[in-house]
XYZ file of C-alpha atoms in Angstrom:
397
model
C 29.917 8.972 26.996
C 27.518 9.946 24.248
C 29.105 9.682 20.745
C 28.699 12.608 18.465
C 29.237 10.867 15.227
C 27.834 7.619 14.181
C 25.542 5.781 11.742
C 21.969 4.938 12.702
C 19.318 3.035 10.713
C 15.533 2.675 10.821
C 13.030 0.925 8.717
C 9.336 1.323 7.771
C 6.786 -0.816 5.955
C 3.952 0.274 3.668
C 0.277 -0.026 4.117
C 0.318 -3.193 1.940
C 2.824 -5.007 4.013
C 0.895 -8.105 5.612
C 1.334 -7.025 9.109
C 0.098 -3.624 8.332
C -2.914 -4.897 6.449
C -3.715 -6.707 9.848
C -3.060 -3.421 11.871
C -5.428 -1.520 9.574
C -8.227 -3.965 9.711
C -7.972 -4.149 13.528
C -8.054 -0.404 13.922
C -10.943 -0.122 11.468
C -12.806 -2.433 13.599
C -11.930 -0.364 16.707
C -13.187 2.754 14.860
C -16.492 0.980 13.907
C -17.158 -0.038 17.466
C -16.224 3.382 18.942
C -18.716 5.051 16.537
C -21.419 2.834 18.076
C -20.321 3.209 21.542
C -17.482 5.625 22.599
C -17.140 3.552 25.812
C -16.595 0.237 23.843
C -13.972 -2.088 25.048
C -12.023 -3.542 22.128
C -9.138 -6.002 21.770
C -9.223 -7.166 18.094
C -6.444 -9.195 16.664
C -6.295 -9.898 12.947
C -4.554 -12.701 10.910
C -4.007 -12.237 7.225
C -2.829 -14.965 4.769
C -3.479 -16.134 1.205
C -7.209 -15.042 0.447
C -8.130 -15.078 4.103
C -8.781 -12.809 7.045
C -9.565 -13.873 10.520
C -10.541 -11.895 13.470
C -10.346 -12.755 17.141
C -10.406 -11.105 20.446
C -12.697 -9.533 23.047
C -15.341 -6.804 22.839
C -17.867 -5.136 24.942
C -20.161 -2.241 24.049
C -23.825 -1.077 23.641
C -25.191 -1.695 20.236
C -22.450 -4.186 19.464
C -22.695 -7.404 21.533
C -24.295 -8.436 24.873
C -22.613 -10.331 27.634
C -23.927 -13.691 26.244
C -22.117 -13.029 22.979
C -25.216 -12.089 20.891
C -24.511 -9.469 18.102
C -26.703 -6.490 17.733
C -28.686 -6.623 14.480
C -26.469 -5.860 11.400
C -23.148 -5.533 13.297
C -21.674 -8.769 11.927
C -22.349 -7.792 8.295
C -20.857 -4.235 9.023
C -17.678 -5.927 10.300
C -17.211 -7.916 7.326
C -17.924 -5.054 5.026
C -15.301 -2.904 6.868
C -12.683 -5.553 6.475
C -13.241 -5.833 2.814
C -13.198 -2.090 2.391
C -9.881 -1.727 4.120
C -8.373 -4.450 1.829
C -9.837 -2.820 -1.236
C -8.697 0.733 -0.318
C -5.013 -0.504 0.273
C -5.334 -1.789 -3.355
C -5.389 -5.627 -3.201
C -7.073 -7.109 -6.168
C -4.612 -9.948 -6.739
C -5.159 -13.660 -7.353
C -3.681 -14.529 -3.942
C -5.365 -11.726 -1.960
C -8.437 -9.917 -3.372
C -10.836 -7.782 -1.183
C -13.899 -9.443 -2.739
C -12.927 -12.976 -3.033
C -11.118 -13.538 0.248
C -12.555 -15.792 3.002
C -13.520 -13.933 6.117
C -13.734 -15.410 9.552
C -15.092 -13.586 12.740
C -14.231 -15.212 16.189
C -14.700 -11.970 18.391
C -16.418 -12.730 21.636
C -17.430 -10.920 24.921
C -14.792 -9.456 27.151
C -13.778 -11.283 30.177
C -15.680 -10.299 33.338
C -12.460 -10.486 35.415
C -10.769 -7.899 33.114
C -13.869 -5.775 33.184
C -14.021 -5.672 36.995
C -10.512 -4.372 37.150
C -10.888 -1.653 34.480
C -14.441 -0.329 35.153
C -14.918 2.630 37.437
C -17.230 2.094 40.435
C -18.601 4.405 43.100
C -15.313 4.082 45.137
C -12.869 3.336 42.517
C -11.654 5.321 39.430
C -11.289 3.526 36.193
C -8.039 1.371 36.307
C -5.472 0.562 33.671
C -6.447 -2.181 31.337
C -3.248 -4.008 31.916
C 0.139 -3.767 33.642
C 3.088 -2.499 31.665
C 5.655 0.175 30.827
C 5.028 2.639 28.013
C 7.668 5.083 26.512
C 7.301 8.347 24.667
C 10.105 10.081 22.864
C 10.950 13.290 20.899
C 14.017 14.740 19.248
C 14.574 17.985 17.577
C 16.443 16.508 14.458
C 13.310 16.930 12.344
C 10.450 19.327 12.174
C 8.137 16.531 13.347
C 10.487 16.087 16.422
C 11.002 12.498 15.308
C 14.177 10.509 14.549
C 15.273 11.484 11.157
C 15.884 7.838 10.019
C 12.322 6.794 10.778
C 10.704 9.848 9.444
C 12.397 9.609 6.074
C 11.713 5.877 5.935
C 8.033 6.660 6.362
C 8.043 9.584 3.907
C 9.558 7.301 1.167
C 6.829 4.769 1.361
C 3.985 7.369 1.818
C 5.151 9.102 -1.529
C 5.426 5.722 -3.350
C 1.937 4.775 -2.122
C 0.606 8.202 -3.481
C 2.223 7.331 -6.793
C 0.799 3.745 -6.826
C -2.829 5.044 -5.915
C -2.564 7.546 -8.755
C -2.204 4.631 -11.221
C 0.201 3.700 -13.932
C 3.388 3.156 -11.881
C 3.480 -0.707 -11.947
C 3.973 -0.667 -8.282
C 1.999 -3.029 -5.970
C 0.998 -2.487 -2.310
C 3.593 -4.474 -0.401
C 6.843 -2.530 0.325
C 9.600 -1.961 2.966
C 12.079 0.854 3.146
C 15.298 1.344 5.264
C 17.319 4.492 5.681
C 20.789 4.797 7.257
C 22.023 8.255 8.070
C 25.427 9.443 9.138
C 25.215 11.724 12.280
C 27.873 14.543 12.816
C 27.880 16.382 16.081
C 24.617 14.441 16.969
C 22.759 15.596 13.853
C 21.949 13.710 10.654
C 23.914 15.109 7.758
C 23.690 12.521 4.940
C 22.381 9.181 3.801
C 24.933 6.457 3.564
C 22.454 3.787 2.360
C 18.933 3.512 1.229
C 17.097 0.098 1.016
C 13.841 -0.338 -0.843
C 12.018 -3.543 -1.579
C 8.640 -3.112 -3.381
C 6.140 -5.487 -4.799
C 5.648 -4.721 -8.602
C 3.775 -5.741 -11.728
C 5.191 -8.867 -13.570
C 8.041 -8.518 -15.877
C 9.976 -5.763 -14.148
C 13.734 -6.122 -13.256
C 15.414 -4.530 -10.222
C 16.846 -1.826 -12.584
C 13.388 -1.190 -13.885
C 12.002 -0.695 -10.299
C 15.035 1.448 -9.274
C 14.160 3.791 -12.352
C 10.656 4.198 -11.060
C 11.382 4.812 -7.442
C 14.686 6.657 -7.181
C 13.238 10.120 -8.412
C 10.498 9.953 -5.635
C 12.998 8.881 -2.946
C 15.162 11.860 -3.954
C 12.114 14.127 -3.526
C 11.476 13.335 0.193
C 15.067 13.432 1.485
C 16.535 16.806 2.382
C 18.787 18.489 -0.209
C 22.361 17.148 0.040
C 21.451 14.081 1.958
C 21.964 11.823 -1.146
C 25.502 11.896 -2.262
C 27.517 10.126 -4.960
C 28.674 7.675 -2.077
C 25.126 6.809 -0.971
C 24.543 3.008 -1.468
C 21.200 1.997 -3.159
C 19.675 -1.319 -2.660
C 16.492 -1.486 -4.727
C 14.802 -4.897 -4.666
C 18.065 -6.503 -3.938
C 16.748 -10.107 -4.135
C 15.433 -9.543 -7.766
C 11.929 -10.105 -8.574
C 9.137 -9.238 -5.961
C 5.884 -10.167 -7.647
C 4.212 -12.205 -4.988
C 3.636 -10.094 -1.914
C 1.331 -9.002 0.768
C -0.692 -11.751 2.803
C -0.144 -14.088 -0.195
C 3.598 -13.883 0.286
C 3.773 -14.009 3.965
C 1.117 -14.192 6.761
C 0.294 -10.944 8.675
C -0.630 -10.353 12.319
C -1.705 -7.311 14.304
C 1.055 -5.733 16.453
C 4.220 -7.155 14.872
C 5.630 -3.760 13.766
C 5.857 -2.018 17.094
C 9.256 -0.372 16.289
C 8.007 0.930 12.929
C 4.917 2.284 14.808
C 6.875 4.265 17.248
C 10.647 5.491 17.068
C 12.433 3.205 14.596
C 14.755 1.871 17.342
C 15.793 5.380 18.515
C 14.042 5.006 21.918
C 13.026 2.099 24.232
C 9.841 0.256 23.556
C 7.603 -1.404 26.385
C 6.447 -4.204 24.232
C 2.736 -3.616 23.848
C 1.341 -2.914 20.460
C -1.321 -0.299 19.688
C -3.613 -1.476 16.890
C -6.801 -3.186 17.691
C -7.054 -1.728 21.180
C -9.556 0.794 22.519
C -8.052 3.783 24.444
C -8.546 2.208 27.959
C -5.608 0.040 27.168
C -2.735 2.000 28.357
C -0.431 0.026 25.917
C -1.997 2.638 23.560
C -3.269 5.617 25.447
C -0.303 5.959 27.807
C 2.293 5.579 24.951
C 0.345 8.434 23.118
C 0.496 10.452 26.312
C 4.254 9.812 26.838
C 4.860 10.969 23.253
C 2.683 14.044 23.864
C 4.563 15.088 26.906
C 8.009 14.325 25.494
C 7.207 16.317 22.319
C 6.074 19.156 24.305
C 9.264 19.152 26.505
C 11.341 19.425 23.206
C 9.086 21.927 21.621
C 9.442 24.120 24.705
C 13.230 24.204 24.205
C 13.807 22.450 27.434
C 15.850 19.559 25.822
C 17.067 18.397 22.333
C 15.956 14.927 23.166
C 13.462 13.570 25.789
C 12.436 10.099 26.763
C 9.629 9.413 29.145
C 8.641 6.177 30.807
C 5.287 5.614 32.476
C 4.266 2.377 34.298
C 0.983 1.011 35.280
C -0.694 -2.013 37.201
C -3.878 -3.589 35.952
C -6.999 -2.152 37.778
C -4.861 0.643 39.273
C -5.612 4.207 38.122
C -2.508 6.277 38.951
C 0.773 5.336 37.270
C 3.371 3.591 39.521
C 6.273 5.671 38.179
C 7.196 8.393 35.774
C 10.836 8.732 34.513
C 12.223 11.508 32.504
C 15.588 11.123 30.690
C 16.849 14.395 28.839
C 19.949 12.519 27.463
C 22.450 15.152 28.749
C 20.682 17.913 26.702
C 18.280 19.310 29.325
C 18.003 22.961 30.274
C 15.702 21.951 33.293
C 16.039 19.345 36.033
C 14.420 16.147 34.991
C 13.061 15.740 38.551
C 10.898 18.882 38.127
C 9.441 17.382 34.900
C 8.662 14.085 36.613
C 6.824 15.878 39.120
C 4.985 18.384 36.914
C 4.174 16.577 33.620
C 1.662 14.254 35.052
C -0.251 17.093 36.731
C -0.634 18.685 33.185
C -2.754 15.652 32.033
C -4.849 15.142 35.153
C -2.380 12.811 37.006
C -1.849 10.562 33.953
C -4.791 8.215 34.931
C -6.276 6.242 32.014
C -9.464 8.375 32.279
C -7.597 11.707 32.401
C -5.459 10.815 29.476
C -8.489 9.713 27.407
C -10.248 12.919 28.272
C -7.336 15.310 27.846
C -6.495 13.858 24.369
C -10.050 13.176 23.302
C -9.368 9.424 22.579
C -12.801 8.078 22.786
C -13.500 8.683 19.114
C -13.053 6.666 15.879
C -9.691 8.117 14.965
C -7.501 4.962 14.880
C -7.515 3.460 11.397
C -5.455 6.392 10.010
C -2.770 5.643 12.614
C -2.074 2.019 11.540
C 0.426 2.696 8.710
C 3.219 5.110 8.474
C 3.571 5.541 12.155
C 1.435 6.769 15.090
C 3.785 9.636 15.748
C 5.266 12.482 13.850
C 1.984 13.103 12.102
C -0.043 16.327 11.876
C -3.092 16.625 14.314
C -6.498 16.417 12.364
C -9.402 18.678 12.613
C -11.556 16.059 14.011
C -9.085 15.173 16.843
C -7.001 12.627 15.257
C -3.329 12.648 16.296
C -4.174 15.032 19.302
C -1.008 13.631 20.946
C 0.973 15.505 18.355
C -0.017 18.830 19.690
C 2.446 21.100 21.394
C -0.123 23.095 23.398
C 1.842 22.505 26.774
C 5.047 24.099 25.510
C 4.346 27.597 27.041
C 3.307 26.190 30.331
C 6.564 24.124 30.446
C 8.779 27.118 29.587
C 7.323 28.775 32.755
C 8.963 25.906 34.809
C 12.399 27.140 34.048
C-alpha cells in the first residue's frame, strides 16, 4: 500500500565536486569529437586528483584517430586545451588544483573492433545497441519540471550558489554538496524538514560565516512556506572546508548517477551517462525513457510514471518495455507499453538518436546539476525534455 505522508531526501553536488569535474571533462571531450564527426564513437573516462587530470577510454571517428591509434593533426593539443578550459571555467585556480599548472595525461585509444562489429550497421543489419543493460525514465507532477521536488531543489540551491560565486566576492569556492529532506502530505511535498549544505570556502570563515552567506540564497530557491521555524539547518556541519575539489578527494567519471537522474525517487539501471557518445544506450535510451515518461505525465495520463527499457549488445530493438504508473494512471499501462515505442521509431538506438537529435555536441552542459528537469535549448540540447508527444498521448484515452 502506498503511503501518503512521509519524508524523502535527495542530494546534489556542485560543478566543482571532484566527480563532477571528471564528468564535465569527459562530456567536453565527447562534444569535441562529435563536432569533428557526428558519428564518432566515444567512451572517455576521466580521473581527477591533486593537480592532475588523466583521460582513458576508447574512441573512433573521422578526423580524430585512425584504427592504428594515430591522432589527426592538432587533435591532441585541442583535447588538452579543452580539459584546461573546463577546469578554468569551473573556477579552479588553487594551489592543489589549477587549470594552468595541472599535469595532463591522455591515454585514449582506438575502439575495440569486436565492439564496433556489434554496434555498426551493415547491409543486412541495423545499428545495434552499444551494450546490454536496463535503462529507466521517470516523471512526477510534483514540480513544474516534472521532477522529484527533493532533487530539483537540491540542484537549484547549488546552481544559485554557483551563480553567486561566479559573480565574485562571495568567498565561496567551487566544491559543494546539498541535501534536501521534504515532508510529503497526501503524496505532495509541503515543507522542508532539513537542509544540508557543505561548501568549500575561502580561508578564515567559520560555519556561522558560511551560513550567513548561503541561507538567503537557499531561501530564494525554495517555494514560499517550505522553510519553517522547525526546519533543521546543517551548514558545513564538520566545520572548516577549505581544501576541496580534486585536491581534497579524487574524482572519477560516472560516480554520481543518482544525482544525474532522479535523486533516488526512481530505479537506476547502473549505467552512467557522461563520456559516452549517443550510440551507447546507457545514455540515449535513458534520455528516451525520460522523454516518454515526461510526456505521459505532461499529457495528464498519470501523476507519476516510470519506464524501463532493456537492450542486448548488437541488437537494435529493445528486448522489453515496462511502464509503471504507480496507481495514478488514467490509461492502461499495457497500451502505453505497446504505443510509446512506436512514437520514437521502435526505440532502436538509431531511431532514438534521430528523433531526439543526439548526434550533436550538446553534452558538456548536461554534466552538472542533472541531465533531467532542464529547459530544452534552441540548438537541440535537452531535447528529451520536450513534451511534444503529449497531444498524441491524450488521443490514446
